[in-house]
mmCIF file of C-alpha atoms in Angstrom:
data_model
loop_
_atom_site.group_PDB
_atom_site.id
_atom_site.type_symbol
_atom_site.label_atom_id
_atom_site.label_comp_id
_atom_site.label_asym_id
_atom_site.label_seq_id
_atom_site.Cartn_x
_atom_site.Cartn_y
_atom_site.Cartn_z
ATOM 1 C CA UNK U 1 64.783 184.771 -105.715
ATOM 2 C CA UNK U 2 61.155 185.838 -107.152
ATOM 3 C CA UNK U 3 61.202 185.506 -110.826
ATOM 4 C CA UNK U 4 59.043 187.662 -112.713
ATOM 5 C CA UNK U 5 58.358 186.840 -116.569
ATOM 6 C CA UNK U 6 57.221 189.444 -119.326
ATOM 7 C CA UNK U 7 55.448 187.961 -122.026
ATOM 8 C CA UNK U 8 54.419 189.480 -125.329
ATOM 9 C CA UNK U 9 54.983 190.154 -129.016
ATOM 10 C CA UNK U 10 58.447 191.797 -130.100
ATOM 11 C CA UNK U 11 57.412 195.270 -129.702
ATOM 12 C CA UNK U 12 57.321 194.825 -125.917
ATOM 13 C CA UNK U 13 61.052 195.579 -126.335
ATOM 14 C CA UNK U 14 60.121 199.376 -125.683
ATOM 15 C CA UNK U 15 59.562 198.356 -122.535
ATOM 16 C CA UNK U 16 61.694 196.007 -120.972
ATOM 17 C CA UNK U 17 64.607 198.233 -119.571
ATOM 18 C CA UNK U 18 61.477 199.755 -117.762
ATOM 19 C CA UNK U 19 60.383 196.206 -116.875
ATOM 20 C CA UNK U 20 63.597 195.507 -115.650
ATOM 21 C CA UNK U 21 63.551 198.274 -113.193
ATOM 22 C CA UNK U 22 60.808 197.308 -111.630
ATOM 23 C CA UNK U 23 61.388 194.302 -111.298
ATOM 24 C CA UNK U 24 64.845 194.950 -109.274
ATOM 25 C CA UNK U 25 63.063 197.586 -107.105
ATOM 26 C CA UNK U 26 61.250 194.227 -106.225
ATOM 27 C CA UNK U 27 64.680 192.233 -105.914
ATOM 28 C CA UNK U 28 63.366 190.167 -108.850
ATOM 29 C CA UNK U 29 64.836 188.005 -111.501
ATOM 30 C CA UNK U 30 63.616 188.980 -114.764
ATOM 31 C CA UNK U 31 62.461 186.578 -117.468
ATOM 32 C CA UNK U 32 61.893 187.410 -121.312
ATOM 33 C CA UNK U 33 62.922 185.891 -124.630
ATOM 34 C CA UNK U 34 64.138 188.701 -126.327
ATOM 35 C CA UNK U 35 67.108 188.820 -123.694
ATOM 36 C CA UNK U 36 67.389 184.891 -123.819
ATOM 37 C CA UNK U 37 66.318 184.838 -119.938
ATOM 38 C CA UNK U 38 63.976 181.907 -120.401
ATOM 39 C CA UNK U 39 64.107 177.951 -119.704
ATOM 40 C CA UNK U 40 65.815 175.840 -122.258
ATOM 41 C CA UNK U 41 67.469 173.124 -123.090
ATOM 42 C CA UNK U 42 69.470 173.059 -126.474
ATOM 43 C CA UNK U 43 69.384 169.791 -128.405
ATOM 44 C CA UNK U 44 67.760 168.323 -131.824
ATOM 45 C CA UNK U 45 64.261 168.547 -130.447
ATOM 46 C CA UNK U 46 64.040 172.098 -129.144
ATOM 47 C CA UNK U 47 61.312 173.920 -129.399
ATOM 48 C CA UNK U 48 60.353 177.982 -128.160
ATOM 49 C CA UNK U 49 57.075 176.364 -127.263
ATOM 50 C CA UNK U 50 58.313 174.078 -125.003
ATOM 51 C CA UNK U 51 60.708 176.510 -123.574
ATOM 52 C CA UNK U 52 58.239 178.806 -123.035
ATOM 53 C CA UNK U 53 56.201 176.711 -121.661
ATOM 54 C CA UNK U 54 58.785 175.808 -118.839
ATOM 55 C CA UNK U 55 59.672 179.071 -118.781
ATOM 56 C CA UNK U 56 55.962 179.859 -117.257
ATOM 57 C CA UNK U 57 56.166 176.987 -114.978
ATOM 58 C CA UNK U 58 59.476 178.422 -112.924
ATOM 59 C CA UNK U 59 58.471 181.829 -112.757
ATOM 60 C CA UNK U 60 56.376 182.997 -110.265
ATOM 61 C CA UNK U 61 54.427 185.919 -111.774
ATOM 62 C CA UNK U 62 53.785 186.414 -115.522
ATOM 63 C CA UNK U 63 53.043 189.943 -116.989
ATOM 64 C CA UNK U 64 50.982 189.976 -120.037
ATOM 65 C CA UNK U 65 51.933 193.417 -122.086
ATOM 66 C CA UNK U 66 49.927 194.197 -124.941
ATOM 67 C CA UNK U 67 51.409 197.141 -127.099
ATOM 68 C CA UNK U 68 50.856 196.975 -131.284
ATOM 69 C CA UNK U 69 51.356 193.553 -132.116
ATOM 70 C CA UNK U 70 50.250 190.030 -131.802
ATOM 71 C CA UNK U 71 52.490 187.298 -130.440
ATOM 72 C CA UNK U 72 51.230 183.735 -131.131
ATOM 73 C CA UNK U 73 53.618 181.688 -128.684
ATOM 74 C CA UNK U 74 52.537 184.650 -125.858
ATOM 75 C CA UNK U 75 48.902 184.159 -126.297
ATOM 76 C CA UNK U 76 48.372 180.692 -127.586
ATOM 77 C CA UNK U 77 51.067 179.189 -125.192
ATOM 78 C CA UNK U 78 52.167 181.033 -122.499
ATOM 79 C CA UNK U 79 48.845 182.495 -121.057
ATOM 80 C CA UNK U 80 47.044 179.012 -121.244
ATOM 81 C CA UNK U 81 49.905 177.520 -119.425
ATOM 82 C CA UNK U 82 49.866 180.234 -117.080
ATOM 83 C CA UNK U 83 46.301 179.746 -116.677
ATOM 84 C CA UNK U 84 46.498 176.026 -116.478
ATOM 85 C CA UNK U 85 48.707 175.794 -113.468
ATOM 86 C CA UNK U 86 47.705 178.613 -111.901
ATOM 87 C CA UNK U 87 50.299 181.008 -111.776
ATOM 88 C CA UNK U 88 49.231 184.771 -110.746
ATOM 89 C CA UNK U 89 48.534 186.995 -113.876
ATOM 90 C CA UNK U 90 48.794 190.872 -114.673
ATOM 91 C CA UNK U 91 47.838 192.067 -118.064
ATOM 92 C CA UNK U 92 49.162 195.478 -118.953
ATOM 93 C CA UNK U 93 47.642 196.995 -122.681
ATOM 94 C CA UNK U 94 48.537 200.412 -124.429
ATOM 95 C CA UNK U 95 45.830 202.518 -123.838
ATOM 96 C CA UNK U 96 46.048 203.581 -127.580
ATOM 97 C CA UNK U 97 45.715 200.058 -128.225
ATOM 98 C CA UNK U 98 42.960 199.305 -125.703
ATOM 99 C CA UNK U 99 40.874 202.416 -127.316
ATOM 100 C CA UNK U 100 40.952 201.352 -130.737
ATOM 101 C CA UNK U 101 39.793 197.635 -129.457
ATOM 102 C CA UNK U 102 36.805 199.123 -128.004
ATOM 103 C CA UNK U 103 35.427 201.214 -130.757
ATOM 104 C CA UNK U 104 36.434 198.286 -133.181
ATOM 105 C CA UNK U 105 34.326 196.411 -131.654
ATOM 106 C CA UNK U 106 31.803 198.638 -130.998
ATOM 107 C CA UNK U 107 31.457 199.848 -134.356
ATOM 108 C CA UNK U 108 32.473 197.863 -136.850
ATOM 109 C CA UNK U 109 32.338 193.955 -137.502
ATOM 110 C CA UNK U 110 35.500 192.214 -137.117
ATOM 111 C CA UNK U 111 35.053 190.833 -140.580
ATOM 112 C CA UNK U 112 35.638 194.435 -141.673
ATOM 113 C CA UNK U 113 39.301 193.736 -140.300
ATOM 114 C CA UNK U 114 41.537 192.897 -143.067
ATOM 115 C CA UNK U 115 44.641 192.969 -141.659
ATOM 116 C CA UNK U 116 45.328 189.563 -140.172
ATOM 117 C CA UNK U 117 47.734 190.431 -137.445
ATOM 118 C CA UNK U 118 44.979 193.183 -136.055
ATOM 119 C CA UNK U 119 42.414 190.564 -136.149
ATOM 120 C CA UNK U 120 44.408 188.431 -134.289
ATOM 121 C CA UNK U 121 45.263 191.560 -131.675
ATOM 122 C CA UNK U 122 41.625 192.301 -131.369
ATOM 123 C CA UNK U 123 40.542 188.402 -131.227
ATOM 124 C CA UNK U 124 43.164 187.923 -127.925
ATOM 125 C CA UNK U 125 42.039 191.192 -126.501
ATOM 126 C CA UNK U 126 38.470 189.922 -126.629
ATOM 127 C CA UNK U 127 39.271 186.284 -125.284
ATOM 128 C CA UNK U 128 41.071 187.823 -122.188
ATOM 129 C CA UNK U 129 38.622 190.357 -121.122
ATOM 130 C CA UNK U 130 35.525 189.242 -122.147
ATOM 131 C CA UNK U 131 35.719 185.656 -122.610
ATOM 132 C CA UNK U 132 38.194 184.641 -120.071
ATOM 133 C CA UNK U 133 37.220 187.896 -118.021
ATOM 134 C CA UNK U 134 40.703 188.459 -116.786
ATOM 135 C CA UNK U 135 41.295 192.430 -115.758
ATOM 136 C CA UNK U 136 42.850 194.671 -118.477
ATOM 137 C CA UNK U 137 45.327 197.171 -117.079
ATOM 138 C CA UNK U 138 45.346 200.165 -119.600
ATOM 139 C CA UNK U 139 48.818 202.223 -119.360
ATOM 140 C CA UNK U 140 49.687 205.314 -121.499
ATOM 141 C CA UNK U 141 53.138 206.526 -123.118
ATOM 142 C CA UNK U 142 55.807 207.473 -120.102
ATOM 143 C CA UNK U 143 53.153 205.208 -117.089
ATOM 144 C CA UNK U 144 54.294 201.984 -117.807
ATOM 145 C CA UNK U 145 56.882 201.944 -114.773
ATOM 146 C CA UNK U 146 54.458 203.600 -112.636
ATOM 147 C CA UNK U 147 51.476 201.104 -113.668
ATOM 148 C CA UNK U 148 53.489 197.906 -113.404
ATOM 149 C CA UNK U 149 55.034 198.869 -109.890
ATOM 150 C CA UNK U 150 51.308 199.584 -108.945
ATOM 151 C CA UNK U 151 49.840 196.361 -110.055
ATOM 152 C CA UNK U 152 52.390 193.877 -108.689
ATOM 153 C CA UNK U 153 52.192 195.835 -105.339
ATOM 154 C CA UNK U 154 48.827 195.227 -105.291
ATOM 155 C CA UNK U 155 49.776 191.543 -106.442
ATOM 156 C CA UNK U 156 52.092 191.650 -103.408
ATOM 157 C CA UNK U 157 49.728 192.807 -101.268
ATOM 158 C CA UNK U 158 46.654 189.902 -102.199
ATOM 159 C CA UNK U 159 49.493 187.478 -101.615
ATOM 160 C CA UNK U 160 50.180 188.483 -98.316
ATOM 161 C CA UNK U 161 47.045 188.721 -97.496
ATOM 162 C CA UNK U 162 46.507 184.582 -98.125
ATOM 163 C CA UNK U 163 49.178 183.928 -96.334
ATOM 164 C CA UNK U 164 47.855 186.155 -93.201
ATOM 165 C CA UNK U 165 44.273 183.482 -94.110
ATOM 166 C CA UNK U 166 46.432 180.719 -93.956
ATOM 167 C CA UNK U 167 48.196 181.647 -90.663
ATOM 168 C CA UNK U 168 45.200 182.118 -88.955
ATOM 169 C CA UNK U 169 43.801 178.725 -90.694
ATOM 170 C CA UNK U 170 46.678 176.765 -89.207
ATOM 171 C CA UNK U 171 46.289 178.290 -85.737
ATOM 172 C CA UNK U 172 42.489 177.224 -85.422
ATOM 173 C CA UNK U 173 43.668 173.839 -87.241
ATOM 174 C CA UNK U 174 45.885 173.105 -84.229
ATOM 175 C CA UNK U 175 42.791 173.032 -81.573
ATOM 176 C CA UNK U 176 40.054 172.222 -83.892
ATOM 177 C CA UNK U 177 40.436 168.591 -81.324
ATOM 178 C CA UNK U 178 39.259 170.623 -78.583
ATOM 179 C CA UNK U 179 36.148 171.792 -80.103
ATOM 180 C CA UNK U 180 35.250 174.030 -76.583
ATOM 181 C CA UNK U 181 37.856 175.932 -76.750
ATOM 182 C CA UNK U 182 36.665 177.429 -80.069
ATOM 183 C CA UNK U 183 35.556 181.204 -80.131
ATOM 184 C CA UNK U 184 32.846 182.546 -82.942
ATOM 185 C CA UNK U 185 35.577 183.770 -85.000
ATOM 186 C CA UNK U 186 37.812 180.419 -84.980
ATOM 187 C CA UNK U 187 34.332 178.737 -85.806
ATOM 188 C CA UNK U 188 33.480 180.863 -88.769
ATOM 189 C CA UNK U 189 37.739 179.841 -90.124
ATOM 190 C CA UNK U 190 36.343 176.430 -89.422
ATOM 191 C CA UNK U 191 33.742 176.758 -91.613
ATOM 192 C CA UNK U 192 36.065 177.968 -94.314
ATOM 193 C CA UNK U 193 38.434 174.987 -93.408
ATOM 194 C CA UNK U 194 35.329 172.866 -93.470
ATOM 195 C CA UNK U 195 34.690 173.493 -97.402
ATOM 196 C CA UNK U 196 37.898 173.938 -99.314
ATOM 197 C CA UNK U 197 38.246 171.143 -101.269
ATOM 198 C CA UNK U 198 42.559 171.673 -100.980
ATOM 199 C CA UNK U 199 42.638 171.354 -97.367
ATOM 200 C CA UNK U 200 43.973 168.798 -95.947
ATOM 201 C CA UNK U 201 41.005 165.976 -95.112
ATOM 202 C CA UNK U 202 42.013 165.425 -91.569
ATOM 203 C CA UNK U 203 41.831 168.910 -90.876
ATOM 204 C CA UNK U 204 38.593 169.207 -92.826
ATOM 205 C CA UNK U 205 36.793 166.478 -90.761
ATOM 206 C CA UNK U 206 38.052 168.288 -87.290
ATOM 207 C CA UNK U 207 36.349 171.302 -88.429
ATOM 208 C CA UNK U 208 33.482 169.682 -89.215
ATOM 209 C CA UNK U 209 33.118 167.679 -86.044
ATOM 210 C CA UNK U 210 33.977 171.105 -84.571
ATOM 211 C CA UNK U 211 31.084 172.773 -85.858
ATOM 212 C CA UNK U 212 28.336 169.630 -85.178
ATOM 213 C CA UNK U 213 29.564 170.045 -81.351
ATOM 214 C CA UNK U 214 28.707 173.515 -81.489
ATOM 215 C CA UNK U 215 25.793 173.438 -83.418
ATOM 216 C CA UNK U 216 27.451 176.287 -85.892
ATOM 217 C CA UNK U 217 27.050 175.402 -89.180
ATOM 218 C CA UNK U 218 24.818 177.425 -91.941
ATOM 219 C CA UNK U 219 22.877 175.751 -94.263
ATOM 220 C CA UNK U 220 25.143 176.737 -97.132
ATOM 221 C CA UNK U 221 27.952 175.174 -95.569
ATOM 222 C CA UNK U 222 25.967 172.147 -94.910
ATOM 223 C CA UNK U 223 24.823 172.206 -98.363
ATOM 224 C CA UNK U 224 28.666 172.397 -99.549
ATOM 225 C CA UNK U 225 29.744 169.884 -97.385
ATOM 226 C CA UNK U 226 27.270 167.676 -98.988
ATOM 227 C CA UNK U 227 27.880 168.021 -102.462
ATOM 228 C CA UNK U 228 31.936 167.609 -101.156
ATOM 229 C CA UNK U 229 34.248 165.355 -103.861
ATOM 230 C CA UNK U 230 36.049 164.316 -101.115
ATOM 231 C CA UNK U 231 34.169 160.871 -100.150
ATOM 232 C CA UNK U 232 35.109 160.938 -96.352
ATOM 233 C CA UNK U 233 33.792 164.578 -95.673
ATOM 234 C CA UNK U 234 30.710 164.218 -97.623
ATOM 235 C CA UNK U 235 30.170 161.294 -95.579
ATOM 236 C CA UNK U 236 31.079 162.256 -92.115
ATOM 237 C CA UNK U 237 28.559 165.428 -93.475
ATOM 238 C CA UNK U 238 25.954 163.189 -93.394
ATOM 239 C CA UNK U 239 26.558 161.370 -90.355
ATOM 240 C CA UNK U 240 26.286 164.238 -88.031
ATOM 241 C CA UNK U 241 23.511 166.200 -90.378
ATOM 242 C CA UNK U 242 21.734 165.862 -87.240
ATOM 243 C CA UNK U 243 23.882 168.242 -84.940
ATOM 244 C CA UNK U 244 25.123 170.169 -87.973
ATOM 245 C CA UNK U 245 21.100 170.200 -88.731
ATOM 246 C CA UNK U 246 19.992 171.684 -85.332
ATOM 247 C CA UNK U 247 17.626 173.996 -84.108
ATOM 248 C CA UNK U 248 15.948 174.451 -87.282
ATOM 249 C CA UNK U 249 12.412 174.160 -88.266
ATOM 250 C CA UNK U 250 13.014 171.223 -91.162
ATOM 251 C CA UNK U 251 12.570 172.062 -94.060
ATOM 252 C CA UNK U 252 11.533 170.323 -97.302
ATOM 253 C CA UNK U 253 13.167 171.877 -99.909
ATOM 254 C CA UNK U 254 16.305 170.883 -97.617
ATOM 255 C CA UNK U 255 15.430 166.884 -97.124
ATOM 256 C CA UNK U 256 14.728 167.313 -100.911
ATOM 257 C CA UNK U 257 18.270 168.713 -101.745
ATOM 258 C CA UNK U 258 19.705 165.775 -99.645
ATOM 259 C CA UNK U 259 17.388 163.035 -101.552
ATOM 260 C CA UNK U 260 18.843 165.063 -104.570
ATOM 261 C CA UNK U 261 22.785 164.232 -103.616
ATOM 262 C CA UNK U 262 22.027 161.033 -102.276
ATOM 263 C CA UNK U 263 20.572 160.072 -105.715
ATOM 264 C CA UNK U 264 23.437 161.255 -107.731
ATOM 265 C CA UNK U 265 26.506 159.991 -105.490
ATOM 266 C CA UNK U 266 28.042 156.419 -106.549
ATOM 267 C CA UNK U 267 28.705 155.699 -103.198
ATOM 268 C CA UNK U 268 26.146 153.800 -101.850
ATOM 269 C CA UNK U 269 27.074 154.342 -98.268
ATOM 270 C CA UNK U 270 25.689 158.025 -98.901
ATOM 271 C CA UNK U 271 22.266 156.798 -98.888
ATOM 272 C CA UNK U 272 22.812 154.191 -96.039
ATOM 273 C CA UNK U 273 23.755 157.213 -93.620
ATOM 274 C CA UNK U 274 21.368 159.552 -94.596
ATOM 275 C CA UNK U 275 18.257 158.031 -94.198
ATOM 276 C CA UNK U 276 18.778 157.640 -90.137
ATOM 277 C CA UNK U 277 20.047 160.818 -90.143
ATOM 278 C CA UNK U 278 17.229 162.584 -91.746
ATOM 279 C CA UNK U 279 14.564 160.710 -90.009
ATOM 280 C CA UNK U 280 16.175 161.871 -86.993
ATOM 281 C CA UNK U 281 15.952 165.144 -87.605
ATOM 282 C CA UNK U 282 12.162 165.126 -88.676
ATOM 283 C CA UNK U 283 10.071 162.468 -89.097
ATOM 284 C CA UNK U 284 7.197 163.569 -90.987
ATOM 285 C CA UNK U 285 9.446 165.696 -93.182
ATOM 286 C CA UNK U 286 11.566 163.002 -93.664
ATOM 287 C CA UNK U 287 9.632 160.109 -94.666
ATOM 288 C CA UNK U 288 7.788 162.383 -97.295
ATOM 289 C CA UNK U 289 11.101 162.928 -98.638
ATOM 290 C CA UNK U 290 12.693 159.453 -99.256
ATOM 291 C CA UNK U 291 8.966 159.207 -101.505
ATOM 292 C CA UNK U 292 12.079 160.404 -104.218
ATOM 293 C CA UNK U 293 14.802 158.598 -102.742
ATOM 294 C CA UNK U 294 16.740 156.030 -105.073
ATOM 295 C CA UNK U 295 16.375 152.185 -103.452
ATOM 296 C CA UNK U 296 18.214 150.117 -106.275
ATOM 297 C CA UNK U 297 20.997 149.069 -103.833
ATOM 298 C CA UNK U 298 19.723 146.495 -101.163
ATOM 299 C CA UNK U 299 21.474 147.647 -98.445
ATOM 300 C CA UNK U 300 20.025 151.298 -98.801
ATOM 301 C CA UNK U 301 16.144 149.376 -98.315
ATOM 302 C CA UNK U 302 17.579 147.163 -95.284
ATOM 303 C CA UNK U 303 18.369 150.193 -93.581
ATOM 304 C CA UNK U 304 15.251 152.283 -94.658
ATOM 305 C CA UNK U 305 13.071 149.203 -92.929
ATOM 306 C CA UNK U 306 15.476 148.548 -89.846
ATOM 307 C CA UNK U 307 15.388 152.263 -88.955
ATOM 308 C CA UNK U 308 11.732 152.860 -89.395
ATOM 309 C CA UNK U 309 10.586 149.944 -87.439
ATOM 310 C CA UNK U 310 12.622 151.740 -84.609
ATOM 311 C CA UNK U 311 10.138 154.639 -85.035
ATOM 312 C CA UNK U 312 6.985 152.215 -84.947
ATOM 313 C CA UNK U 313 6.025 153.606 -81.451
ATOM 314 C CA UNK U 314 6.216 157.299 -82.561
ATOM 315 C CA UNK U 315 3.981 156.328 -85.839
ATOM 316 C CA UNK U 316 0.578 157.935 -84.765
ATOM 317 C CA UNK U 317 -0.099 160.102 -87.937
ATOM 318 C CA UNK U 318 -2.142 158.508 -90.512
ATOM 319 C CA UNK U 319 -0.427 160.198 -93.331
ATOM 320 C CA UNK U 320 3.024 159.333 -91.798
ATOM 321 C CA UNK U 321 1.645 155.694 -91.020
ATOM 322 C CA UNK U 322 0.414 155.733 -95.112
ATOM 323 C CA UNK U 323 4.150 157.191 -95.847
ATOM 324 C CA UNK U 324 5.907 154.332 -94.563
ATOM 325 C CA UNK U 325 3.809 151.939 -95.865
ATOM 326 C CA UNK U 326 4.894 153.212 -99.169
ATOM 327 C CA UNK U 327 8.528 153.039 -98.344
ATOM 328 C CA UNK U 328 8.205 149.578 -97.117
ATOM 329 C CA UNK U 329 6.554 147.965 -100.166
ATOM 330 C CA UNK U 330 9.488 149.537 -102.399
ATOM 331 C CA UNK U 331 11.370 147.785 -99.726
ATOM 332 C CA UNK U 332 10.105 144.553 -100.046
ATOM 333 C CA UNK U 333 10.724 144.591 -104.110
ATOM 334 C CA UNK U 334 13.823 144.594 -106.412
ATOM 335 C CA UNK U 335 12.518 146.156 -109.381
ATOM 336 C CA UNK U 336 15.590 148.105 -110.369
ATOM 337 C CA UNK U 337 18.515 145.290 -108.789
ATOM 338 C CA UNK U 338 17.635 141.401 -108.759
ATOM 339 C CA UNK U 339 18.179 140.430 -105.459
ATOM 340 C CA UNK U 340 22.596 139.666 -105.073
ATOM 341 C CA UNK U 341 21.772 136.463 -103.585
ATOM 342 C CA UNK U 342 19.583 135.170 -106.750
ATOM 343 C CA UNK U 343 22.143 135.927 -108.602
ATOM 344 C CA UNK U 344 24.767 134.697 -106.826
ATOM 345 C CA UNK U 345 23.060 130.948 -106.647
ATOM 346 C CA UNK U 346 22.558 131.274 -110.438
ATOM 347 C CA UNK U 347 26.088 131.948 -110.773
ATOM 348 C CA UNK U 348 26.894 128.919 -108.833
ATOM 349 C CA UNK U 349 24.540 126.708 -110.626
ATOM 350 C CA UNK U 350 26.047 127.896 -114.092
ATOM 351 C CA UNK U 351 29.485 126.674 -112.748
ATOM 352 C CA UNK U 352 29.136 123.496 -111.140
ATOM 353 C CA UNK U 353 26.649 122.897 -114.066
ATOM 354 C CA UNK U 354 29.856 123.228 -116.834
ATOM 355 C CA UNK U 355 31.861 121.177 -114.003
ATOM 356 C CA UNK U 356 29.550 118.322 -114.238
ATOM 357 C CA UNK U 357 29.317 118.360 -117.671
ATOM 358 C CA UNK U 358 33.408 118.679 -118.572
ATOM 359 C CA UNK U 359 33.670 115.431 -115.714
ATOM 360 C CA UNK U 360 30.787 114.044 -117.551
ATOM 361 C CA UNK U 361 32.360 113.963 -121.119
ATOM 362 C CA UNK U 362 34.820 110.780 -122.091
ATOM 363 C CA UNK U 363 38.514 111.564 -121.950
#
């Protein structure tokens, strides 16, 4: 059954028959501490805060209602838990209340507030709609019923809506394998499966595979893709930049922003892939690039010099010719890492060095 919680101060009593209403017009289980309908567990550590913060987790919508007074467990509990894990929000305010907020804080300091439960009021009012920029729902005397059964309708209604998104997600999901069969339209869900960081990573690498084959992918969502936290898209990303890449006059500012992520990821195999796949795309463009690239990790400057040799025959330019030259002496040095097999043989020597020298000394 949907569970629906109200949450506010003790004057949203007024209210809750009318709450209640709506809610069963909506088949829904209603949730509120004044009635006892909340989580809890009796026993010598109890606490309303932890209740209520259960409370929050079970239900399934929470509805804010601001009237006259401040409730500290409501705003100082309940909405950051809401907020924490997500739950969907409505936040309902008197309009008489809402008014005065305004032209408090419009004209006069809040300093100029001395009573400490309206400073409190107006303090909450300002975090959620200016701070946390959540939507304020004013209602007036005798609308409440008719304001509430508007907003969760409309909550209702957004809900629906994702799961109509996710429908559709999971029916392009289900031939994303068979990358021809894919119209425009399933390619530009692809693209949205391609990106969002909570879909599933399989799913996410078939789109992206999907839209290399097809050569469909905008540079935003390359650029997303790139700067991915998930380690296996970002680098699958950069192993088919050059299809996902195509038909496009290269462009610096995009090698740069790819130097950029390379240089920031801790995973070294970032760099390793994107250097062949950027000189691939463009040459010229590329070496010019990797000028700014990070070559502290020696298996970033094998590659660099492995995959530019390949390119000796195409190396005609003499500014390209001077380009590489750079990026082979940096190459050819360790300034930033000693070389891992120097330091391995020192390592070694340190070892059998204290073996010798414990065998050495008289038992």
């Amino acid at each position: 059954m949907l569970r629906i919680m109200l949450c506010g101060a003790h004057d949203t009593e007024r209210y809750r028959e009318d709450f209640v209403e709506v809610a069963s017009g909506f088949d829904a289980e209603v949730w509120h501490y004044l009635s006892g309908d909340i989580l809890h567990i009796n026993h010598a550590q109890a606490s309303w805060v932890t209740n209520s913060r259960d409370t929050v987790r079970n239900a399934h919508v929470c509805v804010f209602v601001i009237v006259e007074s401040f409730g500290s467990i409501t705003w100082q509990t309940e909405l950051r838990e809401a907020l924490a894990v997500g739950k969907p929000i409505l936040v309902l305010c008197l309009d008489k209340t809402y008014q005065a907020y305004k032209t408090l804080t419009r004209d006069v300091a809040l300093s100029a507030v001395t009573d400490p439960d309206r400073r409190k009021l107006i303090e909450i009012i300002h975090e959620v709609g200016s701070e946390r920029q959540l939507t304020i729902v004013p209602f007036s005397y005798g609308k409440f019923t008719e304001k509430l059964k508007s907003q969760l309708s409309r909550l209702f209604e957004q809900a629906l809506g994702q799961m109509e998104v996710r429908n559709r997600r999971a029916a392009v999901a289900r031939i994303l394998s068979e990358a021809s069969r894919l119209s425009r339209s399933e390619l530009l869900l692809s693209a949205e499966i391609a990106v969002d960081e909570f879909e599933n990573k399989i799913s996410r690498k078939q789109a992206i595979r999907a839209l290399a084959a097809h050569r469909a992918a905008d540079e935003e969502t390359i650029l997303t893709l790139l700067s991915s936290m998930e380690q296996g898209v970002q680098r699958l990303t950069v192993e088919l930049l050059p299809q996902l890449y195509a038909e496009r006059m290269a462009d610096p500012e995009f090698f740069a922003h790819c130097i950029a992520v390379a240089n920031r990821s801790a995973d070294v195999g970032v760099a390793r892939r994107l250097i062949p796949a950027l000189l691939d795309i463009d040459l010229p463009t590329a070496v010019r690039a990797m000028a700014t690239l990070q070559l502290v990790e020696s298996g970033a400057r094998r590659r660099l010099a492995e995959t530019l040799e390949t390119y000796e025959p195409h190396l005609v330019d003499p500014e390209v010719v001077q380009g590489v030259c750079a990026l082979l002496d940096r190459c050819l040095t360790s300034e930033s890492e000693a070389d891992w097999k120097a330091r391995c043989r020192a390592f070694h020597e340190r070892l059998t060095a204290d073996q010798r020298r414990d065998d050495a000394e008289p038992m």
